[in-house]
Coordinates of C-alpha atoms in Angstrom, one line a residue:
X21 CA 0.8 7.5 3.4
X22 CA 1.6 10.4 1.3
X23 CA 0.1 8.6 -2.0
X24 CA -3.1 7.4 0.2
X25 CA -6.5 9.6 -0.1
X26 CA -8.3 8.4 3.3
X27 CA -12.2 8.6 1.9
X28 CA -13.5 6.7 5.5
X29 CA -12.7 4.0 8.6
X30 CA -14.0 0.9 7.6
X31 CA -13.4 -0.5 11.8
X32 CA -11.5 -0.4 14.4
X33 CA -9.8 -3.2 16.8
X34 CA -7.5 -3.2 19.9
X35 CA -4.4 -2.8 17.7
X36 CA -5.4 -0.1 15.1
X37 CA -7.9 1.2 12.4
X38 CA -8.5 -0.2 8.8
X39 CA -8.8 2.8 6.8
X40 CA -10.4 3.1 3.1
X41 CA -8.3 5.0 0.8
X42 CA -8.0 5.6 -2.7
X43 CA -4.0 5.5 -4.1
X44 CA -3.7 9.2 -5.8
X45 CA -1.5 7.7 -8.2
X46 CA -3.8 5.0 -9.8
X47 CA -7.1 5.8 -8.4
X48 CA -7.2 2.6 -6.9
X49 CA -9.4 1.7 -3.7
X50 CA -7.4 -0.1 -1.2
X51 CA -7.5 -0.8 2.6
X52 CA -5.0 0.1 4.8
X53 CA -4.4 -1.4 8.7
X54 CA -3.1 1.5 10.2
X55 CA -1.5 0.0 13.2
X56 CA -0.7 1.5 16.6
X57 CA 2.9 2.3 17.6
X58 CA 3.9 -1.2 17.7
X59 CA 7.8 -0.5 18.9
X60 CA 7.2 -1.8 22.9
X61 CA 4.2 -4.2 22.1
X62 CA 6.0 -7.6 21.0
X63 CA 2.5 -9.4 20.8
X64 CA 1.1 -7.0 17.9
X65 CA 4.9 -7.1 16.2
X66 CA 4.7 -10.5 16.0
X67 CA 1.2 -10.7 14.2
X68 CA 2.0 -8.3 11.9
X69 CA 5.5 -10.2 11.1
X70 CA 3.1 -13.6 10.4
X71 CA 0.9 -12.2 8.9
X72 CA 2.7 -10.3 5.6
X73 CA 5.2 -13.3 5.7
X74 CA 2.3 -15.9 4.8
X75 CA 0.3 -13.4 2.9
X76 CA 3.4 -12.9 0.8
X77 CA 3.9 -16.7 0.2
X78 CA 0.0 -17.3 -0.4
X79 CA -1.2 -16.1 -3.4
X80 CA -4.7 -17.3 -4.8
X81 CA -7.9 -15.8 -5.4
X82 CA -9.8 -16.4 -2.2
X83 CA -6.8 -14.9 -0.3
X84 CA -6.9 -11.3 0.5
X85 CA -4.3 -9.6 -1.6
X86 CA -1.5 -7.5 0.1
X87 CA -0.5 -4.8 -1.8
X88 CA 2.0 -3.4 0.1
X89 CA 3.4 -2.8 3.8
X90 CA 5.5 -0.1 5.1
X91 CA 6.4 1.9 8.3
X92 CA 6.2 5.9 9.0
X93 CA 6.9 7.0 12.3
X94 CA 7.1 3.9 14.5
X95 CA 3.1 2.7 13.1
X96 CA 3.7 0.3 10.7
X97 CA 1.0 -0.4 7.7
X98 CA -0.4 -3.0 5.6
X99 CA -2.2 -1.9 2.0
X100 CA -4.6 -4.7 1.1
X101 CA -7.4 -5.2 -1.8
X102 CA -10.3 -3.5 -0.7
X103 CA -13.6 -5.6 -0.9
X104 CA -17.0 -4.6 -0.1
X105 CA -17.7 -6.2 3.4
X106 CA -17.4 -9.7 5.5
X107 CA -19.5 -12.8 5.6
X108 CA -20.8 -11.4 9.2
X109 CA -22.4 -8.2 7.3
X110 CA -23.9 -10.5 5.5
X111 CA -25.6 -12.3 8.0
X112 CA -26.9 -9.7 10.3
X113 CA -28.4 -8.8 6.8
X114 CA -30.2 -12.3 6.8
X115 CA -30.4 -13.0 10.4
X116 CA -32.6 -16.5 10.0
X117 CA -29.8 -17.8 7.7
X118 CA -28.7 -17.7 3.9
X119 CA -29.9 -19.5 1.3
X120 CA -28.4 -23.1 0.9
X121 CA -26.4 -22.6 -2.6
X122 CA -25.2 -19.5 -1.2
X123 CA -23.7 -21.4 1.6
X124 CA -22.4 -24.1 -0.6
X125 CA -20.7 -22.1 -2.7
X126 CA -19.5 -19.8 0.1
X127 CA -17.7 -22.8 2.3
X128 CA -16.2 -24.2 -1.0
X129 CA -14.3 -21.4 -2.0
X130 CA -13.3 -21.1 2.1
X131 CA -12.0 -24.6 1.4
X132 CA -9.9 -23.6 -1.5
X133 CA -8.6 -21.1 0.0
X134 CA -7.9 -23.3 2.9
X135 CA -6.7 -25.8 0.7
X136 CA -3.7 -23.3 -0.2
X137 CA -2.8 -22.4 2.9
X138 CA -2.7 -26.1 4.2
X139 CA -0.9 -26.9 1.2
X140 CA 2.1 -25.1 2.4
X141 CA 1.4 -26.3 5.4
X142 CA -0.2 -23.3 7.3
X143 CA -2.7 -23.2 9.7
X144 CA -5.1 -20.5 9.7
X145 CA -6.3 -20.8 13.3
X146 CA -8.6 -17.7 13.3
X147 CA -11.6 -19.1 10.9
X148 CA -15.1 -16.6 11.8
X149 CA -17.3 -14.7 9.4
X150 CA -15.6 -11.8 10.6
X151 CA -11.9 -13.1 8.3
X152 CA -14.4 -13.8 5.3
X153 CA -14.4 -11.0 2.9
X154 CA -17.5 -11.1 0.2
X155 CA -16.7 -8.8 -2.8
X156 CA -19.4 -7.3 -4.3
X157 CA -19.2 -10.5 -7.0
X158 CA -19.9 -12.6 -4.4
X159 CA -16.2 -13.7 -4.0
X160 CA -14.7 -14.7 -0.9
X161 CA -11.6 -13.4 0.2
X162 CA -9.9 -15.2 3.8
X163 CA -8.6 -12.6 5.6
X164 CA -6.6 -11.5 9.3
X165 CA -3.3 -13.7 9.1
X166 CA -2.3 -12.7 12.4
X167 CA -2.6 -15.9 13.9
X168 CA -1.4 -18.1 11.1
X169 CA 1.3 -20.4 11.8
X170 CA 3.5 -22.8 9.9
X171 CA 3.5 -26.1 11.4
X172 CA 7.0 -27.1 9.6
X173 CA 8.4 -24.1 12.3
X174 CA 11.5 -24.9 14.4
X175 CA 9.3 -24.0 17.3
X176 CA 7.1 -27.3 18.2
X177 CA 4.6 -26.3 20.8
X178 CA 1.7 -24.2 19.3
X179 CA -0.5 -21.6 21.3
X180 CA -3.8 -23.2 22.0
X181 CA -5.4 -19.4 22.3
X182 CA -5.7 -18.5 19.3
X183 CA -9.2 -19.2 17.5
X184 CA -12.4 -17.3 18.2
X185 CA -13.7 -19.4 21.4
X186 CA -16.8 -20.5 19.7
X187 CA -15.3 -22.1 16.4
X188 CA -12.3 -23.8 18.5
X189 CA -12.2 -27.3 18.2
X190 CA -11.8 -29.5 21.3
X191 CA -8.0 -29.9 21.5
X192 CA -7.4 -25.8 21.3
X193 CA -10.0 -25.6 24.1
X194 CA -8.3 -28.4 26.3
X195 CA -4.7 -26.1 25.1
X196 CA -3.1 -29.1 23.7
X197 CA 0.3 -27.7 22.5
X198 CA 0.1 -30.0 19.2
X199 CA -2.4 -29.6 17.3
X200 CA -2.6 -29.9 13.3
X201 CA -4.8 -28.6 10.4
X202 CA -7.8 -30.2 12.0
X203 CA -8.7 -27.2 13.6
X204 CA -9.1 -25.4 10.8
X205 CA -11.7 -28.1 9.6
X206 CA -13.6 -27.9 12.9
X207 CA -14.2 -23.8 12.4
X208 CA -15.2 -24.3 9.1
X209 CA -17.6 -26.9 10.5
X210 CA -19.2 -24.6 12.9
X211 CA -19.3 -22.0 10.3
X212 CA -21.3 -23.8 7.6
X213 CA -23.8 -24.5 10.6
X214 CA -24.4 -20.9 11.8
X215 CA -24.6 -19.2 8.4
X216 CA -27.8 -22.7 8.1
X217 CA -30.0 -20.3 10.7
X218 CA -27.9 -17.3 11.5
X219 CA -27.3 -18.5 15.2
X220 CA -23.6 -20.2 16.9
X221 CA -23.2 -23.9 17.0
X222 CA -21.5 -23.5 20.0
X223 CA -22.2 -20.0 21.4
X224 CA -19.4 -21.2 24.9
X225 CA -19.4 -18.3 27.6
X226 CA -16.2 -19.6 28.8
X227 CA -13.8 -22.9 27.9
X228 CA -15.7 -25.3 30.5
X229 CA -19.3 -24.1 28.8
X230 CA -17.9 -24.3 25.4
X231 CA -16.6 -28.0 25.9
X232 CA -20.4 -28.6 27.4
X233 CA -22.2 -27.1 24.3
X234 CA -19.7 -29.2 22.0
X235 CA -20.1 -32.4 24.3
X236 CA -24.1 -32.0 24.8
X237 CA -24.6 -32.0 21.0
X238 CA -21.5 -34.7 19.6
X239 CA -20.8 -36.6 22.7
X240 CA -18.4 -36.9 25.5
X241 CA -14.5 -36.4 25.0
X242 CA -12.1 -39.1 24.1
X243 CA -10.3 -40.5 26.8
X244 CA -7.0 -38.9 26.0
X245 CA -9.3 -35.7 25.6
X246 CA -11.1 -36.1 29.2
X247 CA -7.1 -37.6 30.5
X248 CA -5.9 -33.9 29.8
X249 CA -8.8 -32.5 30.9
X250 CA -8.2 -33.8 34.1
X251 CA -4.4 -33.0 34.6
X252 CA -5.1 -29.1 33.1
X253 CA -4.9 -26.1 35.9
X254 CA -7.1 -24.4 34.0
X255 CA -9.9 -27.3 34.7
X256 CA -8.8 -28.1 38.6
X257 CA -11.9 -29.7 40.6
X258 CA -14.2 -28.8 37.6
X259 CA -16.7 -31.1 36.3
X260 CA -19.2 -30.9 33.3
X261 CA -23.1 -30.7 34.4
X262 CA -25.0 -34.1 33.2
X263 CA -26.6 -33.7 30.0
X264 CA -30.5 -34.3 30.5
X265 CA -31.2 -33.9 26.9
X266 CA -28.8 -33.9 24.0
X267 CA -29.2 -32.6 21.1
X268 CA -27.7 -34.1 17.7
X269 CA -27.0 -32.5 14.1
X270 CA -29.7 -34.1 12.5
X271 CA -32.0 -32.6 15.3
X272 CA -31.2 -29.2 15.1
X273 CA -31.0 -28.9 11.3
X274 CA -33.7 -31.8 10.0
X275 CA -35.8 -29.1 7.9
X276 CA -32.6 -26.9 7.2
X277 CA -30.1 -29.1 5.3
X278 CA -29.9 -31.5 3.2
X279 CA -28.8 -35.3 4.4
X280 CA -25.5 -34.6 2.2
X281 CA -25.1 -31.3 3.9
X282 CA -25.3 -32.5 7.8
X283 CA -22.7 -36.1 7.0
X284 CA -20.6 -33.0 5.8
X285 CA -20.8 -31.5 8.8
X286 CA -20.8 -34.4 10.6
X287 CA -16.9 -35.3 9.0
X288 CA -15.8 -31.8 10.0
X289 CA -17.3 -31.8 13.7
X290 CA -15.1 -35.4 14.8
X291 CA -14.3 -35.0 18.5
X292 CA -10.9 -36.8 17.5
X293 CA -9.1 -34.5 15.1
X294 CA -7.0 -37.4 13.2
X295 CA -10.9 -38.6 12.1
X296 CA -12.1 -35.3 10.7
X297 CA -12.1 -34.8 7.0
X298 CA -9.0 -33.4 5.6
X299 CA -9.0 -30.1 3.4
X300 CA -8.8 -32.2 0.2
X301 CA -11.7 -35.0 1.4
X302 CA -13.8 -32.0 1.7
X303 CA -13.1 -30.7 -1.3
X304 CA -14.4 -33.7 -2.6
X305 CA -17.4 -34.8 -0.8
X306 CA -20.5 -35.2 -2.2
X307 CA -21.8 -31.9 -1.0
X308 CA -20.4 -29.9 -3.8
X309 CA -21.3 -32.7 -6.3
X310 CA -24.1 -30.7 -8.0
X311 CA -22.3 -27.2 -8.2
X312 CA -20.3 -26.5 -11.5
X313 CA -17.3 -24.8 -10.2
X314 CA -17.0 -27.8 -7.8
X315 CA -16.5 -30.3 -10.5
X316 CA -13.8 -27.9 -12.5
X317 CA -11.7 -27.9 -9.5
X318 CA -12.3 -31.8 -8.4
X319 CA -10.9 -32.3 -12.1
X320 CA -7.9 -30.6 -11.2
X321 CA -7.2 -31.8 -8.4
X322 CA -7.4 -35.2 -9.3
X323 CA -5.1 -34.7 -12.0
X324 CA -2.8 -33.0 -9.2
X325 CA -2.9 -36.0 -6.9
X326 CA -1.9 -38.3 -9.8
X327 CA 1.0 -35.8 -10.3
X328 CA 2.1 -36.2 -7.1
X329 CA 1.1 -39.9 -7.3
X330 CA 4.1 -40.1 -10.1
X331 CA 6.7 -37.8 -8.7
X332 CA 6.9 -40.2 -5.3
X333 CA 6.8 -43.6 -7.8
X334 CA 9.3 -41.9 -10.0
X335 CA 11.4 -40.7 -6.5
X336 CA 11.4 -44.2 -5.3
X337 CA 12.6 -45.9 -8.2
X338 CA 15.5 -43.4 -8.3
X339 CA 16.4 -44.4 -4.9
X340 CA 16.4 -48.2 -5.4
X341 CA 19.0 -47.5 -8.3
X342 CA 20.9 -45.6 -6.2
X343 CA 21.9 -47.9 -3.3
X344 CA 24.9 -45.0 -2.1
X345 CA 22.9 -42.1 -1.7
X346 CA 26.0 -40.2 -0.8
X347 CA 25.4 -37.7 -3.3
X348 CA 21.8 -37.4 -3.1
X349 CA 21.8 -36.5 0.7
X350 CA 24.4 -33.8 -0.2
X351 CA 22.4 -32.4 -3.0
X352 CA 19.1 -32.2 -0.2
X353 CA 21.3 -30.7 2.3
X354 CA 23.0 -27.8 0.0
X355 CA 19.9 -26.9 -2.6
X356 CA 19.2 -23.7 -1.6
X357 CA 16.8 -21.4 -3.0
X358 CA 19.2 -18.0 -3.5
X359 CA 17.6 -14.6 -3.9
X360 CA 18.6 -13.2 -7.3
X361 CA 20.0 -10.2 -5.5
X362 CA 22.8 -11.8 -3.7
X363 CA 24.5 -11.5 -7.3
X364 CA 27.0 -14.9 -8.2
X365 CA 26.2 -17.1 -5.4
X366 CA 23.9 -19.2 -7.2
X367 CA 27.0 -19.7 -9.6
X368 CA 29.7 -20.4 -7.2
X369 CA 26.9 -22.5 -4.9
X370 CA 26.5 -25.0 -8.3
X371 CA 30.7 -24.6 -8.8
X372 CA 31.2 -25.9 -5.0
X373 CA 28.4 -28.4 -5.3
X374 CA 30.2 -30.0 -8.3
X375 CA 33.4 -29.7 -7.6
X376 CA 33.1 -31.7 -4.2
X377 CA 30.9 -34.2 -5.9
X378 CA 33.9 -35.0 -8.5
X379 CA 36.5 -35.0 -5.8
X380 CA 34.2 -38.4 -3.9
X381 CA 35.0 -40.2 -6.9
X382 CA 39.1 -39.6 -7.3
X383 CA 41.6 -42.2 -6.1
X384 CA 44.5 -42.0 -3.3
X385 CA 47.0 -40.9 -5.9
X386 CA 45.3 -37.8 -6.6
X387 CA 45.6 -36.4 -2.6
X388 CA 47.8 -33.7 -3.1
X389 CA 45.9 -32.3 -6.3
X390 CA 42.5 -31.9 -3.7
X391 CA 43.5 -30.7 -0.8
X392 CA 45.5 -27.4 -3.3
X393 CA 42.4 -27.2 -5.1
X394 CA 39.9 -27.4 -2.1
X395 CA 41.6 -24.3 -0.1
X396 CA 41.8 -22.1 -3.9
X397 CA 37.8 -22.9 -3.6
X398 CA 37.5 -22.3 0.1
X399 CA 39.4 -19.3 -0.2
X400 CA 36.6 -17.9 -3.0
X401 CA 33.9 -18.8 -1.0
X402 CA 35.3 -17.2 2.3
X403 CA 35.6 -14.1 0.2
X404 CA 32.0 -14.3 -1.1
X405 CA 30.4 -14.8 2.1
X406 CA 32.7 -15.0 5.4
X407 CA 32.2 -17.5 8.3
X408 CA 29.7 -18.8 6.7
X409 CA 30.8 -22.3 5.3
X410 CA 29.8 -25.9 5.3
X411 CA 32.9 -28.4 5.9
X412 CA 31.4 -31.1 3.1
X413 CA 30.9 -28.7 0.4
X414 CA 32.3 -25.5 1.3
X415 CA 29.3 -23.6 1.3
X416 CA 27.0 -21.5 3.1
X417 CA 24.8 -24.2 5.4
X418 CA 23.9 -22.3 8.4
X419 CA 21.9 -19.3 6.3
X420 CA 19.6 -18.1 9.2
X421 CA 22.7 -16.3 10.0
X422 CA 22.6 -14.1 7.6
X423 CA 20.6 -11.1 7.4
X424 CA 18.5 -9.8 4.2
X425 CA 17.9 -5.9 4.0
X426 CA 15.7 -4.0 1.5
X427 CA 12.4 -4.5 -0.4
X428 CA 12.3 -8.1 0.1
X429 CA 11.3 -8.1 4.0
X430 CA 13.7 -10.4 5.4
X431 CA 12.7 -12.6 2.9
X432 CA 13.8 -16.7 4.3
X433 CA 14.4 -18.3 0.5
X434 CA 17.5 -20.6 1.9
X435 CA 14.7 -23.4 3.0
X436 CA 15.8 -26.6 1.4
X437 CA 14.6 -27.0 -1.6
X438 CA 11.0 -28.9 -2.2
X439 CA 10.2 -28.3 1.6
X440 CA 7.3 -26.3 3.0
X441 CA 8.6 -22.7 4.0
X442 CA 8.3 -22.4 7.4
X443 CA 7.2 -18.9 8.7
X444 CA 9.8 -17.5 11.1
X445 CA 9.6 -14.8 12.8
X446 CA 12.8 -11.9 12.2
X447 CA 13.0 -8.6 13.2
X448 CA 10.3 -6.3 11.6
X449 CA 12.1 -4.0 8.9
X450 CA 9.3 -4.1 6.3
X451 CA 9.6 -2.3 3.0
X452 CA 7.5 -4.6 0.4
X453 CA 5.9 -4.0 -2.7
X454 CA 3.8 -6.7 -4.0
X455 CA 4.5 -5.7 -7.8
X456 CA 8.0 -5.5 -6.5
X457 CA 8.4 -8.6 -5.0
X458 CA 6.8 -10.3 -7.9
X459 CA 8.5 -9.3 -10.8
X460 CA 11.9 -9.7 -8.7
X461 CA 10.3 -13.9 -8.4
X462 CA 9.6 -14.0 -12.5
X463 CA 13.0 -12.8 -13.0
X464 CA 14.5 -15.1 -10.5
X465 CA 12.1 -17.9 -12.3
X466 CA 9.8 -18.6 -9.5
X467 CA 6.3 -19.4 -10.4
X468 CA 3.5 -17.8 -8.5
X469 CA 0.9 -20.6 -7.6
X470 CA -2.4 -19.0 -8.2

């Protein structure tokens, strides 16, 4: 904290203080969570862990930017991008509501940001006006990765207390244990609606009244909703109060948005989460049709689905002239992403990769010849890296084993290659730069989606 001027507390929360400071160095403004001791409290170690492993994967411009993270004295601290306030400042300055095109622009770039993170697939899980950051240029920043989670993790069950209780979609309520990027689209629902008027959707006292409020205005649960309603604890001899009057979208909002805007809403707010709009559906409905930044990014995106479109056609093809895929599912099971810094790995991973590939395709006679040349090439390997060898290929297969120290923050880059990187959680040892850890990905030739 040495290089940080503290010019004022910009709030407070159970775990810490968010500080503003200005870095004596470069005069820059930053914020800075300023966490607790967090040594004995496995709870905030954990979100802290999540939350500077996905912010360092997710880089785009309606992220919040973190700048660095470090420890002093058993408090640990993240340095992020300062911006002005949140989309809740924003509304107790306008408490009937915002204007409409402020709202539309608003929830688009909260899609595109939640475009990003479900991308790689990551669940937010913590969407309120509160985690919206408006910069002073009106640019929303998504914020508070403490709850994010990657649904590719080895874990399968997911914690169904996560969200804010009155943007929680049905299933997180009735604390399904699978649950997928649906309820990201639900919170984003409820959002668009309260920044309409300035008032909740679904202002729930509790679970049961929350599942009321959401019932009394969208309709009863699905069976297999009002099936595990029945067998929860949490819900034992509980039943919902008749609803004398309901109370629809259309209703509430006639004179407040447009037809467009409420079948919008209507896509997000599906009681069934496999029916709600997807990230990229939204993107593209016919709400954003008239705003200009809308149709930039619909053209890209198209032209990224038709990418992707060709890479499957051009994967499938490969694979029909390839009836023995032998080789291929060796190549998926030992392309590894290696950090630059664990010097000639990468060389002697590619020497080990061919060298058992050629071997496949040599005849009986030739025995003798392999078996001297695979132990000379198990021997190098066991010198590189020790106990840590695949039988097939001689190489390293089972790399959670191996621990990664210094300015890359446990960094997990052994994921197979092309797959999602799954956020898992290792012991908290951070030292990261941002400007660090980037330059150390040009030089390794990673490219930094923006």
């Amino acid at each position: 904290m040495n290089k940080y001027e503290v010019l004022g507390v910009v709030g407070e929360g159970a775990y810490g203080v968010v500080l503003k400071c200005k870095n004596k160095e470069t005069n820059e403004i930053v914020a800075i969570k300023k966490f607790k001791e967090t040594e004995d409290n496995e709870i905030v170690k954990k979100s802290i862990q999540r939350e500077v492993k996905v912010l360092r994967l997710l880089r785009h411009l309606n992220i919040v930017e973190l700048k660095e993270a470090f420890k002093r004295k058993g408090r640990i601290y993240l340095v992020f991008e300062y911006v002005e306030r949140n989309l809740l400042e924003v509304l107790e300055a306008s408490p009937s509501g915002l204007e409409p095109l402020y709202i539309k622009k608003t929830i688009f770039q909260l899609l595109k940001a939640i475009y990003c993170c479900h991308q790689h697939d990551i669940v937010h899980r913590d969407i309120k006006p509160e985690n919206l950051l408006i910069s002073n240029a009106s640019v929303l920043k998504l914020c508070d990765f403490g709850f994010a989670r990657s649904l590719t993790a080895q874990t399968q069950d997911l914690t169904d207390y996560v969200a804010t209780r009155w943007y929680r979609a049905p299933e997180l309520l009735l604390s399904y244990s699978n649950y997928d990027k649906g309820v990201d689209m639900w919170a984003i629902g409820c959002l668009l609606c309260e920044l309409t008027d300035g008032n909740p959707l679904f202002p729930g006292e509790n679970e049961m009244d929350q599942l009321y409020l959401i019932q009394k205005m969208l309709g009863p649960l699905t069976p297999s909703q009002q099936e595990t309603f029945s067998k929860n604890p949490r819900f034992l001899g509980m039943k919902f109060p008749e609803i004398s009057k309901p109370e629809t979208l259309e209703q509430r909002y006639l004179c407040k948005l447009p037809k467009r805007a409420i079948n919008f809403v209507k896509g997000l707010l599906k009681m069934e989460p496999s029916e709600r709009l997807t990230c990229r559906q939204a993107l593209k409905h016919q709400y954003f049709e008239d705003l200009p930044e809308a149709m930039e990014f619909m053209k890209e995106l198209d032209l990224q689905i038709e990418q992707e479109k060709r890479q499957v056609s051009a994967g499938v093809n490969r694979t029909a002239q390839s009836p023995t895929s032998q080789q291929n599912v060796i190549r998926t099971k030992t392309s590894f992403k290696v950090p630059n810094y664990l010097g000639q790995q990468l060389n002697m991973q590619s020497t080990a990769y061919a060298y058992n590939i050629q071997q496949q395709d040599q005849g009986q006679q030739q025995q003798n010849q392999q078996q001297q040349s695979t132990m000379k090439k198990t021997q190098s390997i066991d010198k590189l890296i020790p106990q840590y060898k695949d039988t097939k290929v001689g190489f390293v297969s089972d790399t959670n084993k191996i621990k990664i120290s210094g300015s890359q923050f446990s960094q997990q880059q052994f994921a197979i290659a092309k797959q999602p990187q799954s956020i898992k959680i290792q012991n908290l040892n951070i030292i990261y730069n941002s400007n660090t850890f980037n330059s150390s990905q040009k030089k390794g030739g990673a490219q930094t989606k923006k």
